[in-house]
Short mmCIF file of C-alpha atoms in Angstrom, two decimals:
data_model
loop_
_atom_site.label_atom_id
_atom_site.label_comp_id
_atom_site.label_asym_id
_atom_site.label_seq_id
_atom_site.Cartn_x
_atom_site.Cartn_y
_atom_site.Cartn_z
CA GLU A 1 -26.78 22.50 103.54
CA CYS A 2 -29.97 23.97 102.27
CA ARG A 3 -32.94 22.36 103.85
CA ASN A 4 -35.71 24.12 101.91
CA PRO A 5 -36.17 22.43 98.53
CA MET A 6 -37.75 25.63 97.16
CA PHE A 7 -34.34 27.29 97.20
CA VAL A 8 -32.27 24.53 95.58
CA PHE A 9 -29.82 26.17 93.04
CA VAL A 10 -30.37 24.70 89.63
CA GLY A 11 -28.28 27.11 87.57
CA ALA A 12 -24.93 26.47 85.94
CA PRO A 13 -21.70 26.64 87.97
CA LEU A 14 -20.08 30.01 88.30
CA GLY A 15 -18.22 31.04 85.12
CA PHE A 16 -20.41 29.05 82.71
CA ALA A 17 -23.35 30.35 80.75
CA PRO A 18 -26.63 28.49 81.03
CA LEU A 19 -27.01 25.58 78.63
CA VAL A 20 -30.10 27.14 77.10
CA SER A 21 -28.03 30.17 76.00
CA ILE A 22 -25.38 27.97 74.36
CA SER A 23 -28.10 26.13 72.50
CA THR A 24 -29.65 29.42 71.35
CA ARG A 25 -26.35 30.77 70.11
CA THR A 26 -25.56 27.53 68.28
CA SER A 27 -28.94 27.58 66.56
CA SER A 28 -28.51 31.23 65.56
CA TYR A 29 -25.02 30.52 64.15
CA SER A 30 -26.32 27.55 62.17
CA LEU A 31 -29.12 29.64 60.66
CA HIS A 32 -26.69 32.43 59.74
CA ARG A 33 -24.25 29.97 58.15
CA SER A 34 -27.06 28.37 56.15
CA ALA A 35 -28.20 31.76 54.90
CA VAL A 36 -24.64 32.65 53.81
CA GLU A 37 -24.20 29.31 52.02
CA TYR A 38 -27.55 29.76 50.26
CA SER A 39 -26.55 33.26 49.17
CA LEU A 40 -23.23 32.00 47.77
CA ARG A 41 -24.98 29.21 45.86
CA ARG A 42 -27.44 31.71 44.38
CA SER A 43 -24.54 33.98 43.37
CA ALA A 44 -22.79 31.08 41.64
CA VAL A 45 -25.97 30.22 39.75
CA PHE A 46 -26.45 33.84 38.76
CA LEU A 47 -22.88 34.14 37.44
CA LYS A 48 -23.25 30.94 35.42
CA GLU A 49 -26.53 32.13 33.93
CA ALA A 50 -24.92 35.47 33.08
CA SER A 51 -22.04 33.76 31.28
CA ASP A 52 -24.49 31.52 29.40
CA GLU A 53 -26.40 34.62 28.27
CA ALA A 54 -23.40 36.41 26.79
CA GLU A 55 -24.05 39.12 24.22
CA PRO A 56 -24.21 37.85 20.65
CA PRO A 57 -21.19 38.66 18.45
CA SER A 58 -21.25 41.82 16.33
CA LEU A 59 -21.97 41.27 12.66
CA HIS A 60 -20.48 42.64 9.47
CA GLY A 61 -23.16 44.55 7.60
CA VAL A 62 -25.09 43.13 4.66
CA GLY A 63 -23.63 44.57 1.49
CA SER A 64 -20.08 44.68 2.88
CA ILE A 65 -17.27 43.50 0.62
CA CYS A 66 -15.14 40.77 2.14
CA GLU A 67 -12.20 38.56 1.49
CA PHE A 68 -12.82 35.09 2.87
CA ASP A 69 -11.49 31.56 2.67
CA GLU A 70 -13.37 28.39 1.78
CA GLY A 71 -12.65 26.62 5.04
CA LYS A 72 -10.20 23.95 6.13
CA GLN A 73 -9.57 22.47 2.67
CA GLY A 74 -8.99 25.78 0.92
CA HIS A 75 -7.72 27.92 3.75
CA ALA A 76 -4.81 29.30 1.68
CA ARG A 77 -7.11 30.51 -1.06
CA GLY A 78 -8.70 33.91 -0.57
CA LEU A 79 -11.96 34.72 -2.33
CA LEU A 80 -13.87 37.97 -2.76
CA GLY A 81 -17.56 38.32 -2.13
CA VAL A 82 -20.48 40.46 -1.03
CA ILE A 83 -22.22 39.62 2.25
CA ILE A 84 -25.89 39.08 1.39
CA LYS A 85 -27.04 37.60 4.69
CA ALA A 86 -25.76 37.83 8.26
CA GLU A 87 -27.08 36.19 11.39
CA SER A 88 -25.89 35.73 14.96
CA LYS A 89 -26.03 32.39 16.72
CA ALA A 90 -26.22 32.42 20.52
CA LYS A 91 -23.55 29.75 20.98
CA GLY A 92 -22.19 29.32 17.48
CA GLY A 93 -20.96 32.78 16.60
CA ALA A 94 -21.82 34.68 13.43
CA ARG A 95 -22.85 33.07 10.14
CA TYR A 96 -22.83 34.67 6.70
CA GLU A 97 -23.93 34.03 3.16
CA VAL A 98 -21.51 35.52 0.67
CA LEU A 99 -22.01 35.93 -3.08
CA ASP A 100 -18.79 35.79 -5.10
CA ALA A 101 -17.87 37.38 -8.42
CA ASP A 102 -19.08 34.29 -10.29
CA GLY A 103 -22.54 34.43 -8.72
CA ARG A 104 -21.95 31.47 -6.38
CA THR A 105 -23.24 31.58 -2.79
CA HIS A 106 -20.97 30.51 0.08
CA PRO A 107 -22.22 29.82 3.65
CA ILE A 108 -19.31 30.74 5.92
CA LYS A 109 -18.44 31.25 9.58
CA ALA A 110 -17.05 34.43 11.06
CA ALA A 111 -13.60 32.81 11.36
CA GLN A 112 -13.45 32.45 7.58
CA VAL A 113 -13.73 36.22 7.05
CA ARG A 114 -10.26 37.69 6.56
CA ALA A 115 -11.13 41.33 5.98
CA THR A 116 -14.17 43.48 5.25
CA PHE A 117 -14.68 46.78 3.43
CA ALA A 118 -17.52 49.25 3.24
CA ALA A 119 -20.53 48.41 1.10
CA SER A 120 -20.56 49.86 -2.40
CA LYS A 121 -23.23 52.31 -3.46
CA LYS A 122 -23.36 50.43 -6.75
CA LEU A 123 -24.92 47.46 -4.97
CA LYS A 124 -28.69 47.78 -5.46
CA ASP A 125 -29.38 44.06 -5.76
CA PRO A 126 -27.39 40.90 -4.92
CA LEU A 127 -27.19 40.24 -8.64
CA ASP A 128 -24.99 43.33 -8.90
CA ALA A 129 -22.23 41.58 -6.94
CA PRO A 130 -20.05 40.77 -10.01
CA LEU A 131 -20.16 44.44 -11.06
CA VAL A 132 -19.29 45.66 -7.57
CA LEU A 133 -16.47 43.14 -7.15
CA ALA A 134 -14.85 43.86 -10.51
CA ASP A 135 -12.57 46.59 -9.14
CA TYR A 136 -11.57 44.41 -6.19
CA VAL A 137 -10.78 41.47 -8.47
CA ARG A 138 -8.48 43.67 -10.56
CA VAL A 139 -6.61 44.71 -7.40
CA ALA A 140 -6.35 41.10 -6.23
CA GLU A 141 -4.75 40.09 -9.54
CA LYS A 142 -1.95 42.63 -9.21
CA ALA A 143 1.49 41.89 -7.82
CA PRO A 144 2.45 43.71 -4.58
CA THR A 145 4.82 45.97 -6.55
CA GLU A 146 1.91 47.07 -8.75
CA LEU A 147 -0.23 48.37 -5.90
CA GLY A 148 1.10 51.93 -6.00
CA VAL A 149 3.69 51.85 -3.19
CA GLU A 150 7.36 51.17 -3.76
CA PRO A 151 9.20 49.09 -1.15
CA GLU A 152 11.37 52.12 -0.33
CA MET A 153 8.27 54.12 0.61
CA LEU A 154 6.91 51.20 2.60
CA GLU A 155 10.17 51.21 4.54
CA VAL A 156 9.62 54.90 5.35
CA ALA A 157 6.13 54.06 6.66
CA TRP A 158 7.68 51.25 8.71
CA GLU A 159 10.19 53.62 10.34
CA LEU A 160 7.41 55.96 11.42
CA ALA A 161 5.10 53.11 12.52
CA SER A 162 7.87 51.60 14.65
CA GLU A 163 7.59 54.57 16.97
CA ALA A 164 3.93 53.82 17.73
CA ASP A 165 3.12 51.97 20.94
CA ALA A 166 -0.08 50.37 19.59
CA PRO A 167 -0.92 48.60 16.31
CA LEU A 168 -2.01 50.88 13.46
CA SER A 169 -4.64 50.61 10.75
CA ALA A 170 -3.70 50.34 7.09
CA LYS A 171 -5.01 53.89 6.60
CA GLN A 172 -2.77 55.23 9.36
CA ILE A 173 0.31 53.48 7.96
CA LEU A 174 -0.06 54.37 4.29
CA GLY A 175 -1.48 57.77 5.09
CA VAL A 176 1.98 58.96 6.02
CA ILE A 177 3.02 58.27 2.42
CA ASP A 178 -0.06 59.65 0.68
CA GLU A 179 -3.58 60.02 2.13
CA ALA A 180 -5.02 59.36 -1.36
CA LEU A 181 -3.82 55.76 -1.11
CA CYS A 182 -6.71 54.96 1.25
CA ALA A 183 -9.43 57.30 -0.03
CA SER A 184 -11.89 54.60 -1.08
CA PRO A 185 -12.85 51.05 0.01
CA VAL A 186 -11.09 49.65 -3.09
CA GLN A 187 -7.89 51.50 -2.18
CA LEU A 188 -8.17 50.22 1.38
CA PHE A 189 -8.38 46.73 -0.08
CA ALA A 190 -5.21 47.45 -2.07
CA ALA A 191 -3.52 48.63 1.14
CA TYR A 192 -4.63 45.44 2.89
CA ARG A 193 -3.27 43.33 0.02
CA LEU A 194 0.02 45.17 0.18
CA LEU A 195 0.52 44.90 3.93
CA THR A 196 -0.37 41.19 3.99
CA SER A 197 1.78 40.32 0.94
CA GLU A 198 5.26 38.85 1.12
CA VAL A 199 6.70 42.34 0.75
CA GLY A 200 4.43 43.81 3.41
CA ARG A 201 5.16 41.04 5.94
CA VAL A 202 8.84 42.00 5.82
CA PHE A 203 7.91 45.26 7.54
CA PHE A 204 4.62 44.62 9.30
CA LYS A 205 2.83 41.93 11.31
CA ALA A 206 -0.95 41.71 11.10
CA ILE A 207 -2.74 41.82 14.47
CA GLY A 208 -6.44 41.43 13.82
CA ASP A 209 -7.38 44.19 11.39
CA LYS A 210 -4.34 46.31 12.34
CA TYR A 211 -0.60 46.11 11.91
CA LYS A 212 2.52 46.47 14.01
CA ALA A 213 5.99 47.26 12.76
CA GLU A 214 8.26 44.20 12.81
#
């Protein structure tokens, strides 16, 4: 028995750390956990903001020739036009104004554009659209068998394309028959019309702006 009160042992029993140390460690752990949780919340906010600020969609150039549809009611009907205005919406995609061969203006969405072709050097003014589109209209009025490629030759192109691992462009497919078939934007439009026609779909499936052998 210790008789001197100055020497009374007030520490923790042997094998246990002092309570003050446990409290200190608990406080340090809590602070560390709070810091981690805050960091994770900030990361989640940053990722959300990054997704909300996605890059605007790429636009087809003004002056480009395009085939487009009129929307839900006339989806089966393809029209030809010249893009005279293009703008990108942050959350609504691309928007275009297209002038057709009759001089009418159509406001359309990107989803309504079926195909585009390089701008014509003849286009100096939007009012020149009917003149520029005249060659395209003549191609559009032709039957698939009048587009310069016989079904037998298309079958040859199909046999060669079937060996490709990835989809091919119209120029790559018809180029094996004759490179001159895709020498100009109008001829590329004819190739597009051929490959997307009833005859063309027997051999090829459209995947975006390219084609894969069926």
